[in-house]
Amino acid sequence: MEKCHAQFKTKKEHKALFVFGDSPFDPGNNVYLSGGSKLETVHWPYGETYFKHPTGRYSDGRVVPDFIATFADLPILSPYLQPHPTRFTDGANFASGGAGVISTRSNPCIDLPTQVRYFKAVVKSLKRELGDIGAKRVLENAVYLFSIGGNDYVALHSQNPNTTESYRRAYINQVVSNLTNVFKEVYSQGARKIAYQNVGPLGCAPESRVVSTGACAQDLMAMAREHNQVFSEALKKLGSELPGLRYSIFDYYNAINDRVNNPVKYGLKEGVTACCGVGPFRGTGCGEAKKFYVCSKPYEYVWFDSAHQVERVNGQIAELIWSAPPDVTGPYNVKQLFGYQ
């Protein structure tokens, strides 16, 4: 009797992590899409710090969900599209570089509605494997980690740089409405613990500085800030409407912005220019240009390439998502969502 009880307890407390989003969270899904072999992330120096070879991740090493999985005593999640048997009881990573809520930046990529369809397929798989009750237990105990929205605003800025303030506000409201509906859809499948990394300081990425002659692109920064405010209010409202929903918002915008402006404070040296790339601020070309610069010490930089952080900063960000106080990650942090004390 004691043995059976112990087995049931282990099942009940099992943790899982489901990841949705764009390039900061992509573990290499885009590699398995048509044209994926031409991506810059399948070339050196991507992946060299930790994996010692390119994996399709937009970094020199691990990305944030890799660290979160480790903190939660889970294996690092492989790309959902990777063609090999996967234990979905540990979760799945659907994130895709270039993805957006209503707009995408690159082709190939997996847009957010498609990521949700893949998740629904995983739910069906779990029900086949574990039965309805077992699947419900896994889905309700799991944490659902999102990083999405930035590409929507970069796409708008690049395609329509002279939009009016009222148009931008309407666009932001549309992005927030669609994203809120995605959270409702995931909730309807059993999700009860949702963590969101808000939109970062898009205008201060090296690629943005290139087109704004060195300064941070302020219109991009403003759209990111407004999105974060509007979405925070929408998620608070959602939390009061959906029984049992607990959520976390990580203040990615200010965490990265402070590292860009004060790198030494975080044990870094360079917050403006990327470790890898060509041209001003190395804002393009890492892994794809015929000749590009690669720094010898990526751990001293904030940015690895035109818009993505080095592994060391990803680790710092993951620690904040995991256990920072409510003014940085709240009202719950992800450690609390997972049920750790």
C-alpha positions as MATLAB code, in Angstrom:
seq = 'MEKCHAQFKTKKEHKALFVFGDSPFDPGNNVYLSGGSKLETVHWPYGETYFKHPTGRYSDGRVVPDFIATFADLPILSPYLQPHPTRFTDGANFASGGAGVISTRSNPCIDLPTQVRYFKAVVKSLKRELGDIGAKRVLENAVYLFSIGGNDYVALHSQNPNTTESYRRAYINQVVSNLTNVFKEVYSQGARKIAYQNVGPLGCAPESRVVSTGACAQDLMAMAREHNQVFSEALKKLGSELPGLRYSIFDYYNAINDRVNNPVKYGLKEGVTACCGVGPFRGTGCGEAKKFYVCSKPYEYVWFDSAHQVERVNGQIAELIWSAPPDVTGPYNVKQLFGYQ';
ca = [
       0.000    0.000    0.000;
       2.823    2.410    0.873;
       4.555    1.714   -2.438;
       1.413    2.471   -4.445;
       0.903    5.680   -2.506;
       4.477    6.777   -3.260;
       4.027    6.133   -6.985;
       0.803    8.154   -7.031;
       2.499   11.027   -5.200;
       5.329   11.114   -7.744;
       2.831   11.322  -10.616;
       0.850   14.001   -8.861;
       3.902   16.202   -8.330;
       5.401   15.727  -11.784;
       6.557   18.996  -13.378;
       6.313   19.935  -17.053;
       7.230   23.011  -19.099;
       5.510   24.119  -22.301;
       7.200   26.947  -24.218;
       5.684   29.262  -26.834;
       7.186   32.241  -28.555;
       9.834   33.717  -30.797;
      13.613   33.659  -31.278;
      14.759   34.253  -27.661;
      13.038   30.967  -26.701;
      13.526   28.994  -29.972;
      15.582   25.808  -29.307;
      15.980   25.166  -33.040;
      12.481   24.525  -34.388;
      13.111   26.648  -37.482;
      15.878   24.301  -38.578;
      13.212   21.685  -39.365;
      11.134   23.977  -41.577;
      11.559   24.306  -45.337;
      14.632   26.451  -45.891;
      15.856   25.918  -42.355;
      19.244   24.697  -43.548;
      19.958   28.246  -44.778;
      19.457   29.896  -41.386;
      22.394   31.722  -39.839;
      21.862   29.783  -36.599;
      22.983   26.503  -38.191;
      26.457   27.981  -38.692;
      29.402   28.756  -36.440;
      29.666   30.563  -34.007;
      26.087   29.878  -32.843;
      25.978   27.304  -30.031;
      29.716   27.247  -29.470;
      29.807   28.213  -25.782;
      27.757   25.337  -24.381;
      26.743   22.851  -27.063;
      30.028   23.219  -28.998;
      28.099   23.191  -32.281;
      25.156   25.124  -33.796;
      21.735   23.922  -32.614;
      19.472   26.505  -34.230;
      19.371   28.569  -31.020;
      19.848   32.319  -31.405;
      22.757   32.503  -28.986;
      26.283   31.291  -28.390;
      24.820   28.735  -25.993;
      21.687   28.040  -24.004;
      18.527   30.109  -24.238;
      16.247   31.037  -21.338;
      13.920   27.973  -21.428;
      16.973   25.690  -21.237;
      17.909   27.245  -17.897;
      14.309   27.243  -16.616;
      13.992   23.525  -17.395;
      17.207   22.835  -15.486;
      16.025   24.875  -12.489;
      12.813   22.812  -12.474;
      14.751   19.514  -12.573;
      13.559   18.822  -16.114;
      15.629   17.850  -19.149;
      16.428   20.609  -21.644;
      13.525   20.529  -24.092;
      14.404   19.669  -27.670;
      12.635   21.408  -30.560;
       9.060   20.164  -30.958;
       9.690   19.597  -34.672;
      12.817   17.537  -34.112;
      11.999   14.131  -35.635;
      12.515   11.736  -32.766;
      10.311   10.284  -29.992;
       9.660   12.839  -27.255;
       8.315   12.489  -23.712;
       5.619   15.153  -23.664;
       5.112   14.451  -19.964;
       8.149   16.735  -19.506;
       6.607   19.384  -21.770;
       7.462   20.704  -25.227;
       9.039   23.772  -26.823;
       7.142   25.210  -29.810;
       8.942   28.595  -29.994;
      10.093   29.804  -33.389;
      12.384   32.645  -34.431;
      10.449   35.320  -36.311;
       7.070   34.388  -34.829;
       4.592   37.034  -33.787;
       1.071   37.294  -32.429;
      -0.416   38.722  -35.647;
       2.683   39.449  -37.765;
       5.789   37.383  -38.517;
       9.237   38.707  -39.335;
      10.790   35.835  -41.177;
      10.061   32.878  -43.371;
      10.269   30.081  -42.399;
       8.763   30.345  -38.930;
       5.928   28.862  -36.874;
       3.367   31.553  -36.100;
       1.657   31.594  -32.721;
      -1.667   30.080  -33.919;
       0.283   27.144  -35.365;
       2.196   26.733  -32.101;
      -1.155   26.484  -30.315;
      -2.318   23.842  -32.812;
       0.829   21.839  -32.096;
       0.110   22.137  -28.375;
      -3.408   20.785  -28.893;
      -1.873   17.800  -30.696;
       0.353   17.238  -27.654;
      -2.706   17.380  -25.378;
      -4.330   14.618  -27.453;
      -1.121   12.600  -27.261;
      -1.012   12.946  -23.472;
      -4.629   11.824  -23.192;
      -3.865    8.734  -25.275;
      -0.831    7.932  -23.143;
      -2.112    8.815  -19.668;
      -5.892    8.903  -19.967;
      -7.984   11.999  -19.346;
      -7.270   12.173  -15.609;
      -3.521   11.654  -15.980;
      -3.275   14.194  -18.786;
      -5.305   16.719  -16.787;
      -2.884   16.337  -13.880;
       0.152   16.977  -16.108;
      -1.454   19.948  -17.861;
      -2.637   21.627  -14.644;
       0.730   21.209  -12.894;
       2.734   22.422  -15.901;
       4.060   25.942  -16.420;
       3.422   27.639  -19.772;
       6.220   30.028  -20.675;
       5.698   32.701  -23.357;
       7.954   35.213  -25.128;
       6.039   36.850  -27.967;
       5.045   40.251  -29.317;
       8.324   41.941  -30.185;
       8.300   40.858  -33.824;
       4.846   42.363  -34.307;
       6.211   45.816  -33.501;
       9.479   45.443  -35.396;
       7.469   44.334  -38.442;
       5.134   47.329  -38.143;
       8.075   49.715  -37.701;
       9.953   48.392  -40.728;
       6.926   48.200  -43.040;
       5.095   51.352  -41.908;
       7.560   53.640  -40.114;
       5.320   56.711  -40.359;
       2.131   55.337  -38.804;
       0.056   57.675  -36.668;
      -0.129   57.365  -32.900;
      -3.794   56.323  -33.120;
      -2.930   53.583  -35.623;
      -0.139   52.279  -33.378;
      -2.478   52.267  -30.390;
      -5.096   50.303  -32.336;
      -2.404   47.868  -33.493;
      -1.161   47.336  -29.935;
      -4.709   46.685  -28.769;
      -5.120   44.116  -31.560;
      -1.901   42.325  -30.578;
      -2.945   42.287  -26.909;
      -6.455   41.059  -27.741;
      -5.119   38.209  -29.897;
      -2.535   37.242  -27.288;
      -5.171   37.265  -24.550;
      -7.304   34.941  -26.680;
      -4.338   32.571  -27.016;
      -4.001   32.463  -23.227;
      -7.723   31.669  -22.978;
      -7.303   28.879  -25.536;
      -4.363   27.349  -23.666;
      -6.362   27.642  -20.429;
      -9.253   25.771  -22.080;
      -6.840   22.888  -22.729;
      -5.928   22.653  -19.036;
      -3.263   25.316  -18.444;
      -3.438   26.993  -15.042;
       0.067   28.468  -14.643;
       1.157   30.949  -17.317;
       4.420   32.932  -17.343;
       5.021   35.774  -19.780;
       8.284   37.538  -20.635;
       7.180   41.005  -21.692;
       8.456   42.809  -24.781;
      12.043   43.987  -24.454;
      13.722   47.285  -25.381;
      13.447   46.606  -29.126;
      14.908   49.952  -30.131;
      18.216   49.316  -28.353;
      19.080   46.054  -30.139;
      22.121   46.445  -32.426;
      19.944   45.945  -35.526;
      17.709   48.836  -34.457;
      20.634   51.161  -33.730;
      21.888   50.618  -37.286;
      18.736   52.121  -38.800;
      18.453   54.884  -36.198;
      22.054   56.111  -36.693;
      23.338   54.846  -33.378;
      20.710   55.877  -30.864;
      17.994   53.577  -29.576;
      14.942   53.767  -31.865;
      12.526   55.600  -29.599;
       9.327   54.769  -31.482;
      10.093   51.051  -31.058;
      10.854   51.606  -27.381;
       7.565   53.447  -26.929;
       5.537   50.684  -28.605;
       7.190   48.065  -26.393;
       6.418   50.041  -23.229;
       2.787   50.628  -24.255;
       2.317   46.956  -25.151;
       3.683   45.922  -21.765;
       1.363   48.265  -19.887;
      -1.757   47.314  -21.866;
      -1.020   43.598  -21.703;
      -0.304   43.698  -17.968;
      -3.756   45.191  -17.412;
      -5.360   42.633  -19.746;
      -3.680   39.722  -17.974;
      -4.722   41.028  -14.563;
      -8.315   41.132  -15.834;
      -7.944   37.632  -17.258;
      -6.673   36.379  -13.921;
      -9.854   37.560  -12.242;
     -12.064   35.950  -14.911;
     -10.526   32.471  -15.231;
     -10.886   30.298  -12.101;
      -7.614   28.808  -10.875;
      -5.382   30.798  -13.239;
      -2.081   31.940  -11.761;
       0.272   34.024  -13.856;
       3.679   35.636  -13.899;
       4.948   38.638  -15.865;
       8.707   39.123  -16.089;
       9.887   42.706  -16.691;
      12.222   41.814  -19.552;
      12.150   45.387  -20.878;
      13.818   46.944  -17.852;
      16.102   43.973  -17.154;
      17.708   44.202  -20.603;
      17.567   47.987  -20.798;
      19.535   48.275  -17.561;
      22.144   45.819  -18.820;
      22.480   47.794  -22.046;
      22.984   51.052  -20.129;
      24.946   49.682  -17.149;
      26.715   46.479  -18.250;
      29.422   46.662  -15.569;
      26.739   46.442  -12.882;
      26.023   42.890  -14.121;
      29.603   41.729  -14.637;
      29.561   42.642  -18.343;
      31.595   45.115  -20.385;
      29.687   45.886  -23.603;
      25.986   46.736  -23.861;
      25.728   48.386  -27.269;
      27.742   46.477  -29.868;
      27.113   42.765  -30.509;
      29.713   40.038  -30.071;
      29.153   38.710  -33.592;
      28.309   40.362  -36.903;
      29.324   43.007  -39.422;
      28.773   46.723  -39.898;
      27.835   49.348  -37.315;
      27.298   47.792  -33.882;
      27.648   44.398  -35.649;
      23.954   44.733  -36.354;
      23.804   42.129  -39.131;
      25.551   39.153  -40.626;
      26.517   36.852  -37.757;
      26.835   33.332  -39.144;
      25.675   34.301  -42.634;
      28.008   36.930  -44.077;
      31.138   35.666  -45.837;
      33.271   37.519  -43.322;
      32.106   38.643  -39.909;
      33.666   39.545  -36.591;
      33.337   37.264  -33.564;
      34.467   38.415  -30.140;
      36.733   36.163  -28.095;
      34.802   36.666  -24.832;
      31.032   36.567  -25.448;
      30.399   36.482  -21.695;
      31.458   40.150  -21.561;
      28.654   41.242  -23.911;
      24.887   41.749  -23.593;
      24.176   41.001  -27.258;
      25.507   37.986  -29.106;
      24.151   39.003  -32.508;
      21.882   41.684  -33.964;
      19.010   41.111  -31.505;
      19.736   38.207  -29.147;
      21.631   37.888  -25.892;
      24.685   35.857  -25.042;
      24.271   32.719  -22.951;
      25.510   34.441  -19.794;
      22.775   37.091  -19.987;
      20.192   34.408  -20.832;
      21.200   32.719  -17.596;
      20.798   35.957  -15.640;
      17.374   36.518  -17.206;
      16.300   32.951  -16.418;
      17.257   33.437  -12.764;
      15.027   36.531  -12.620;
      12.107   34.701  -14.232;
      12.655   31.842  -11.782;
      12.958   33.615   -8.447;
      12.916   37.419   -8.662;
      10.659   39.435   -6.319;
       7.237   40.647   -7.506;
       8.461   44.046   -8.730;
      10.530   42.184  -11.360;
       8.581   38.940  -11.850;
       5.100   38.852  -10.447;
       2.632   38.430   -8.946;
       4.204   34.943   -8.886;
       7.662   33.963  -10.063;
       8.110   30.708  -11.963;
       9.655   28.908   -9.005;
       6.425   29.580   -7.129;
       4.308   28.530  -10.096;
       6.132   25.207  -10.135;
       5.288   24.809   -6.442;
       8.771   25.147   -5.012;
       9.112   26.986   -1.701;
];
